[in-house]
Coordinates of C-alpha atoms and ligand atoms in Angstrom, one line a residue:
M1 CA 23.0 -7.3 -9.3
K2 CA 19.5 -6.3 -10.4
F3 CA 16.4 -6.9 -8.3
G4 CA 15.0 -10.0 -10.0
T5 CA 18.4 -11.7 -10.0
K6 CA 18.8 -11.0 -6.3
A7 CA 15.3 -12.3 -5.6
I8 CA 16.2 -15.6 -7.2
H9 CA 19.9 -16.1 -6.1
A10 CA 20.9 -13.9 -3.2
G11 CA 22.0 -15.8 -0.1
Q12 CA 21.7 -19.1 -1.9
E13 CA 24.2 -21.5 -3.4
P14 CA 23.6 -25.0 -4.6
D15 CA 24.0 -27.3 -1.5
P16 CA 27.7 -28.2 -1.2
S17 CA 27.0 -31.8 -0.1
T18 CA 24.6 -32.8 -2.9
G19 CA 24.4 -30.0 -5.5
A20 CA 20.7 -29.5 -4.7
V21 CA 19.7 -26.3 -6.4
M22 CA 17.0 -25.4 -3.9
T23 CA 18.2 -24.6 -0.3
P24 CA 17.5 -27.7 1.8
I25 CA 15.0 -27.5 4.7
Y26 CA 17.4 -28.1 7.6
Q27 CA 14.8 -29.5 9.9
T28 CA 17.0 -29.7 13.0
S29 CA 17.0 -28.0 16.4
T30 CA 20.7 -28.7 17.2
Y31 CA 24.1 -29.4 15.6
A32 CA 26.9 -31.8 16.4
Q33 CA 30.1 -30.2 17.9
K34 CA 33.5 -31.9 17.7
A35 CA 34.5 -30.4 21.1
P36 CA 32.6 -27.9 23.2
G37 CA 32.4 -24.7 21.1
D38 CA 34.1 -26.4 18.0
N39 CA 31.2 -26.2 15.5
Q40 CA 30.6 -25.0 12.0
G41 CA 28.8 -21.8 13.1
Y42 CA 25.6 -23.5 14.0
E43 CA 24.8 -24.4 17.6
Y44 CA 21.0 -24.3 18.2
S45 CA 18.2 -23.4 15.8
R46 CA 16.6 -20.6 17.9
G47 CA 19.7 -18.5 17.1
T48 CA 20.9 -19.9 13.7
N49 CA 19.7 -22.4 11.1
P50 CA 21.1 -22.8 7.6
T51 CA 17.7 -22.5 5.8
R52 CA 17.0 -19.3 7.7
S53 CA 20.6 -18.0 7.0
A54 CA 20.0 -18.4 3.3
L55 CA 16.7 -16.5 3.6
E56 CA 18.3 -13.7 5.6
G57 CA 21.0 -13.3 3.0
C58 CA 18.3 -12.9 0.4
L59 CA 16.2 -10.5 2.5
A60 CA 19.2 -8.3 3.1
A61 CA 20.0 -8.1 -0.6
L62 CA 16.4 -7.1 -1.5
E63 CA 16.7 -4.0 0.7
N64 CA 20.3 -3.2 -0.3
A65 CA 21.2 -3.9 3.4
K66 CA 24.2 -5.7 4.9
F67 CA 22.2 -7.6 7.5
A68 CA 18.8 -9.2 7.9
L69 CA 17.0 -11.0 10.7
A70 CA 14.0 -13.2 10.0
F71 CA 11.3 -13.4 12.7
S72 CA 8.3 -15.7 13.2
S73 CA 6.0 -12.8 12.5
G74 CA 6.0 -9.1 11.6
M75 CA 4.9 -8.4 15.1
G76 CA 7.9 -10.5 16.4
A77 CA 10.2 -8.2 14.4
T78 CA 8.4 -5.0 15.8
D79 CA 8.7 -6.4 19.3
A80 CA 12.5 -6.9 18.9
V81 CA 12.9 -3.3 17.7
M82 CA 11.0 -1.8 20.6
K83 CA 13.1 -3.8 23.1
L84 CA 16.0 -1.6 22.1
L85 CA 14.3 1.1 24.2
Q86 CA 14.3 1.8 28.0
P87 CA 11.6 3.2 30.3
G88 CA 11.3 7.0 29.8
D89 CA 12.2 6.8 26.1
E90 CA 9.8 8.4 23.6
V91 CA 8.8 7.3 20.1
I92 CA 7.4 9.4 17.3
T93 CA 5.1 7.5 14.9
G94 CA 2.2 7.9 12.4
N95 CA -1.4 8.3 13.2
D96 CA -2.5 5.8 10.6
L97 CA -0.7 2.6 11.5
Y98 CA -1.3 -1.1 11.1
G99 CA -3.7 -2.1 13.9
G100 CA -1.3 -4.6 15.5
S101 CA 1.5 -2.0 15.6
Y102 CA -0.8 0.4 17.4
R103 CA -1.9 -2.4 19.8
I104 CA 1.7 -3.5 20.7
F105 CA 2.7 0.2 21.2
T106 CA -0.3 1.2 23.4
K107 CA -1.1 -2.1 25.2
I108 CA 2.4 -3.6 25.7
F109 CA 5.2 -1.1 25.5
A110 CA 3.3 1.9 27.0
N111 CA 3.1 -0.3 30.1
Y112 CA 6.9 -0.5 30.2
G113 CA 7.2 3.3 30.4
I114 CA 7.7 4.1 26.7
K115 CA 5.8 7.1 25.5
F116 CA 4.4 7.2 21.9
H117 CA 3.4 10.2 19.9
F118 CA 0.9 9.4 17.1
L119 CA 1.2 12.2 14.5
D120 CA 0.3 13.1 11.0
L121 CA 3.7 12.6 9.4
S122 CA 2.6 13.8 5.9
D123 CA 4.4 17.0 6.9
P124 CA 7.9 15.7 8.0
E125 CA 8.7 18.9 10.0
I126 CA 6.4 17.6 12.8
V127 CA 9.1 15.1 13.7
A128 CA 11.6 17.9 14.6
Q129 CA 8.8 19.7 16.5
Y130 CA 8.1 16.7 18.8
T131 CA 11.7 15.7 19.3
N132 CA 13.1 16.2 22.8
E133 CA 16.0 14.8 24.8
N134 CA 14.0 11.5 25.5
T135 CA 13.1 10.9 21.9
K136 CA 14.9 7.8 20.7
L137 CA 13.1 6.3 17.7
V138 CA 10.9 7.2 14.8
W139 CA 8.6 4.5 13.4
V140 CA 7.1 5.2 9.9
E141 CA 4.7 3.3 7.7
T142 CA 4.4 4.4 4.1
P143 CA 2.1 3.9 2.3
T144 CA 0.0 3.8 5.5
N145 CA -2.5 1.2 6.2
P146 CA -5.3 1.5 5.2
T147 CA -5.6 5.2 4.0
M148 CA -2.5 5.1 1.8
Q149 CA -0.9 8.3 3.1
I150 CA 2.6 8.9 1.9
V151 CA 5.4 9.9 4.2
D152 CA 8.6 11.5 2.8
I153 CA 11.3 9.0 4.0
E154 CA 14.3 11.1 2.8
A155 CA 13.0 14.3 4.6
I156 CA 12.4 12.4 7.9
G157 CA 15.8 10.7 7.6
K158 CA 17.5 14.1 7.6
I159 CA 15.8 15.0 10.8
T160 CA 16.5 11.7 12.5
R161 CA 20.2 11.8 11.6
A162 CA 20.5 15.4 12.9
N163 CA 19.0 14.3 16.2
N164 CA 20.6 10.9 16.5
L165 CA 17.3 9.0 16.4
T166 CA 16.8 5.4 15.2
F167 CA 14.6 5.6 12.1
V168 CA 12.5 2.5 11.3
V169 CA 10.3 2.1 8.2
D170 CA 7.6 -0.5 8.0
N171 CA 8.0 -1.2 4.3
T172 CA 5.3 -4.0 4.1
F173 CA 2.9 -2.2 1.8
A174 CA 5.4 -1.1 -0.8
S175 CA 7.6 -4.3 -0.7
P176 CA 11.3 -4.0 -1.5
Y177 CA 10.5 -4.0 -5.2
L178 CA 8.8 -0.6 -5.0
Q179 CA 10.7 1.2 -2.3
N180 CA 14.1 0.8 -0.5
P181 CA 14.0 3.0 2.7
I182 CA 17.6 2.4 3.7
D183 CA 18.7 4.0 0.4
L184 CA 16.6 7.0 1.4
G185 CA 18.1 7.4 5.0
A186 CA 16.3 4.8 7.2
D187 CA 18.3 2.8 9.7
I188 CA 16.1 -0.2 9.9
V189 CA 13.5 -1.6 7.5
M190 CA 10.8 -3.8 8.9
H191 CA 8.6 -6.2 6.9
S192 CA 5.7 -8.4 7.5
V193 CA 7.1 -11.2 5.2
T194 CA 3.6 -12.7 5.5
K195 CA 2.4 -10.2 2.8
Y196 CA 4.1 -9.3 -0.5
I197 CA 7.5 -10.9 0.2
G198 CA 6.1 -14.3 1.0
G199 CA 3.3 -13.6 -1.5
H200 CA 1.3 -16.8 -1.3
S201 CA -0.7 -16.5 1.9
D202 CA 0.9 -19.7 3.2
L203 CA 3.1 -18.4 6.0
V204 CA 3.4 -15.8 8.8
M205 CA 6.9 -14.2 9.1
G206 CA 8.6 -10.9 9.7
A207 CA 12.0 -9.4 9.0
L208 CA 14.4 -6.5 9.8
M209 CA 17.0 -5.3 7.4
L210 CA 19.8 -2.9 8.3
N211 CA 23.4 -1.8 7.7
D212 CA 24.8 -0.8 11.1
E213 CA 26.8 -3.7 12.6
E214 CA 26.5 -2.5 16.2
L215 CA 22.8 -2.2 15.9
Y216 CA 22.6 -5.6 14.1
K217 CA 24.5 -7.2 17.1
R218 CA 22.1 -5.7 19.6
L219 CA 19.1 -6.9 17.6
W220 CA 20.6 -10.3 17.1
F221 CA 21.0 -10.6 20.9
I222 CA 17.3 -9.7 21.4
Y223 CA 16.2 -12.2 18.6
N224 CA 18.1 -15.0 20.1
A225 CA 17.3 -14.1 23.8
C226 CA 13.6 -13.6 23.2
G227 CA 13.2 -16.3 20.6
A228 CA 10.6 -15.2 18.0
T229 CA 12.6 -16.8 15.2
P230 CA 11.0 -18.8 12.3
G231 CA 11.5 -22.5 11.6
P232 CA 13.2 -24.0 8.6
M233 CA 10.0 -25.0 6.7
D234 CA 8.7 -21.5 6.8
S235 CA 12.1 -20.1 5.8
F236 CA 12.1 -22.4 2.8
L237 CA 8.6 -21.3 1.8
A238 CA 9.6 -17.6 2.0
L239 CA 12.7 -18.3 -0.1
R240 CA 10.5 -20.0 -2.7
G241 CA 8.0 -17.2 -2.7
I242 CA 10.6 -14.5 -3.1
K243 CA 11.8 -16.0 -6.4
T244 CA 8.8 -14.5 -8.1
L245 CA 8.6 -11.3 -6.1
H246 CA 9.5 -9.0 -9.1
L247 CA 7.1 -10.8 -11.4
R248 CA 4.3 -10.6 -8.9
M249 CA 4.8 -7.0 -8.1
K250 CA 4.7 -5.9 -11.7
A251 CA 1.4 -7.7 -12.1
H252 CA 0.1 -6.2 -8.8
C253 CA 1.0 -2.7 -10.0
E254 CA -0.7 -3.2 -13.4
N255 CA -3.9 -4.7 -12.0
G256 CA -3.9 -2.2 -9.2
K257 CA -3.8 0.7 -11.6
Q258 CA -6.8 -0.7 -13.6
V259 CA -8.8 -1.4 -10.5
A260 CA -8.1 2.1 -9.1
E261 CA -9.1 3.8 -12.4
F262 CA -12.3 1.7 -12.6
L263 CA -13.3 2.5 -9.0
K264 CA -12.5 6.2 -9.2
T265 CA -15.5 7.0 -11.4
H266 CA -17.8 4.3 -10.0
P267 CA -21.1 5.9 -8.7
K268 CA -21.0 3.8 -5.5
V269 CA -17.5 5.0 -4.5
D270 CA -17.2 8.1 -2.4
K271 CA -13.4 8.4 -1.6
I272 CA -10.6 6.4 -3.1
Y273 CA -7.1 6.2 -1.6
W274 CA -4.3 5.2 -4.0
P275 CA -1.0 7.0 -4.3
G276 CA -0.9 6.7 -8.1
F277 CA -3.6 9.4 -8.6
T278 CA -2.1 12.8 -9.4
D279 CA -4.6 14.3 -7.0
H280 CA -3.4 12.2 -4.1
P281 CA -2.1 14.8 -1.6
N282 CA 1.5 13.3 -1.6
H283 CA 1.6 11.9 -5.1
E284 CA 4.8 13.8 -5.9
V285 CA 6.6 12.2 -2.8
A286 CA 5.3 8.8 -3.9
K287 CA 6.6 9.3 -7.4
K288 CA 10.0 10.3 -6.0
Q289 CA 10.5 7.5 -3.5
M290 CA 8.5 4.6 -5.1
R291 CA 9.1 2.7 -8.4
G292 CA 5.4 2.0 -8.8
F293 CA 2.2 2.5 -6.8
G294 CA 1.3 -1.1 -5.9
G295 CA -1.9 -3.0 -5.6
M296 CA -3.3 -1.7 -2.3
I297 CA -6.4 0.5 -2.7
S298 CA -9.0 1.7 -0.2
I299 CA -12.4 3.1 -0.9
T300 CA -15.3 4.5 1.1
L301 CA -18.8 3.7 -0.1
K302 CA -21.4 6.4 -0.9
D303 CA -24.4 6.5 1.5
A304 CA -23.5 3.1 3.1
D305 CA -24.0 2.4 6.8
L306 CA -22.4 -0.7 8.4
A307 CA -25.1 -3.1 7.2
E308 CA -24.9 -1.9 3.6
T309 CA -21.1 -2.1 3.8
F310 CA -21.3 -5.7 5.1
R311 CA -23.8 -6.6 2.4
I312 CA -21.4 -5.3 -0.4
A313 CA -18.4 -6.9 1.3
S314 CA -20.2 -10.3 1.2
N315 CA -21.0 -10.0 -2.6
F316 CA -17.6 -10.7 -4.0
K317 CA -16.8 -14.0 -5.8
V318 CA -13.2 -13.6 -6.9
F319 CA -12.0 -11.2 -4.1
T320 CA -12.0 -13.1 -0.8
L321 CA -13.1 -11.4 2.4
A322 CA -10.1 -12.0 4.7
E323 CA -7.5 -10.3 6.7
S324 CA -4.0 -9.9 5.3
L325 CA -2.8 -8.7 1.9
G326 CA 0.0 -9.0 -0.7
G327 CA -0.7 -12.6 -1.8
V328 CA -1.3 -13.7 -5.4
E329 CA -5.1 -13.8 -4.7
S330 CA -7.2 -10.7 -4.4
L331 CA -8.4 -10.0 -0.9
L332 CA -11.0 -7.6 0.5
N333 CA -10.9 -6.3 4.1
H334 CA -13.2 -4.2 6.3
P335 CA -10.6 -2.4 8.5
A336 CA -13.1 -1.0 11.0
T337 CA -14.0 -4.5 12.2
M338 CA -11.1 -6.6 11.0
T339 CA -7.5 -5.4 10.8
H340 CA -8.1 -2.2 12.7
G341 CA -10.7 -3.5 15.1
S342 CA -8.3 -2.9 18.1
I343 CA -8.2 0.8 17.4
P344 CA -10.9 2.9 19.3
K345 CA -13.7 4.2 16.9
E346 CA -13.0 7.9 17.6
V347 CA -9.2 7.4 17.0
R348 CA -9.6 5.5 13.7
E349 CA -12.4 7.8 12.3
K350 CA -10.1 10.8 12.7
V351 CA -7.8 9.4 10.1
G352 CA -10.6 8.2 7.8
V353 CA -11.1 4.6 8.9
V354 CA -14.8 4.9 8.8
D355 CA -17.4 2.1 8.8
S356 CA -17.9 2.3 5.0
L357 CA -14.2 1.9 4.3
L358 CA -13.1 -1.2 2.3
R359 CA -9.5 -2.1 1.6
L360 CA -8.6 -4.1 -1.5
S361 CA -5.4 -6.1 -2.0
V362 CA -5.5 -6.5 -5.8
G363 CA -4.0 -9.9 -6.7
V364 CA -2.5 -11.1 -10.0
E365 CA -5.6 -12.8 -11.4
D366 CA -6.8 -11.8 -14.9
I367 CA -7.9 -8.2 -14.8
E368 CA -11.2 -8.9 -16.7
D369 CA -12.3 -11.2 -13.9
L370 CA -11.4 -8.7 -11.1
L371 CA -13.3 -5.8 -12.8
E372 CA -16.3 -8.1 -13.4
D373 CA -16.3 -9.1 -9.8
L374 CA -16.1 -5.5 -8.6
K375 CA -18.9 -4.4 -11.0
N376 CA -21.2 -7.2 -9.7
A377 CA -20.4 -6.7 -6.1
L378 CA -21.0 -2.9 -6.2
A379 CA -24.2 -3.2 -8.3
Ligands
PLP1 C1 0.6 -7.5 8.6 C2 1.3 -6.3 9.0 C3 2.2 -6.2 10.1 C4 2.3 -7.4 11.1 O1 2.9 -8.5 10.5 P1 2.5 -10.0 10.9 O2 3.3 -10.8 10.0 O3 1.0 -10.2 10.7 O4 2.8 -10.2 12.4 C5 2.9 -5.1 10.3 N1 2.8 -4.0 9.5 C6 2.0 -4.0 8.4 C7 1.9 -2.8 7.6 C8 1.2 -5.1 8.1 O5 0.4 -5.1 7.1

């Protein structure tokens, strides 16, 4: 089945009891048993719920995976992956990460004796260089947040397979429409479903997709034991949002390209980060592993201190200044004080997250209105 058909149908059948075309919201915590243990596969909704099962079937299909687990947030999904590890284990990851990922690695899991290496993964060979007998997991984001670096998934997959490491890709920025890391050699795909997959800025949810049954069982145990699982109402909203994922992503890519081209020559813009430009340092890798370049764009402003950056950030009328991304509406974010505020200034500045950096999540409004808004705000 092709992507759009899977987005609309995978995991879902008309409800057998009524024929309802949309998956019902099974708003229940528990399920009747005929005799102890004699049930229809559902016991308690922390572990399993039919609305969530339908969603997980759909999520797995989107990433060409056998299994998916839905979590109550992207961070809940990340937390579950890290709980596969033991004290003394080492993790190799990127130096330009979602702020919350950096925070959970350094402020939570480092306290449990797990060691993290934050490296520039734009050259994949660095993974082999830092691998030792304690290395267990490689965590990659691509495109990275917010400087849109591209990491070669296939090249890193070869190294992780040769060294028996678990390879996880946070695929939130690309969405499954633009990139499928499992097809390129990843073991686990992580998503913040909050973003493109949900697509309407009306829920917080995360997901893991994978093929290995043994690993799935270990993760399901953590998911049920630790309990960061989403409720049926949010599962329903995610299923509803996914039905237009392919349509939205096409529109995000078209608008993203036009916004990127408009900003590239704008006199107020100093640097622009978007993998669709042929002069992006890893454009060829992006072209190889992605089916489009998406609607995420970051810029730095010319001669702008923090006050001037704040002034411009407050000028927008169609773009909304807010955290998050990937919804139908265009959003604008100031990483240094918002999404990446938990990263020390000297650490974030090294990878380009400077005070004058703005990140745009280009939505699916009419392009004329978006360009007009940018023109006025940057004037
Ligand atoms: C938002 C985000 C997360 C965290 O997901 P939540 O749903 O907010 O918990 C992780 N990675 C990336 C790239 C994100 O953008």
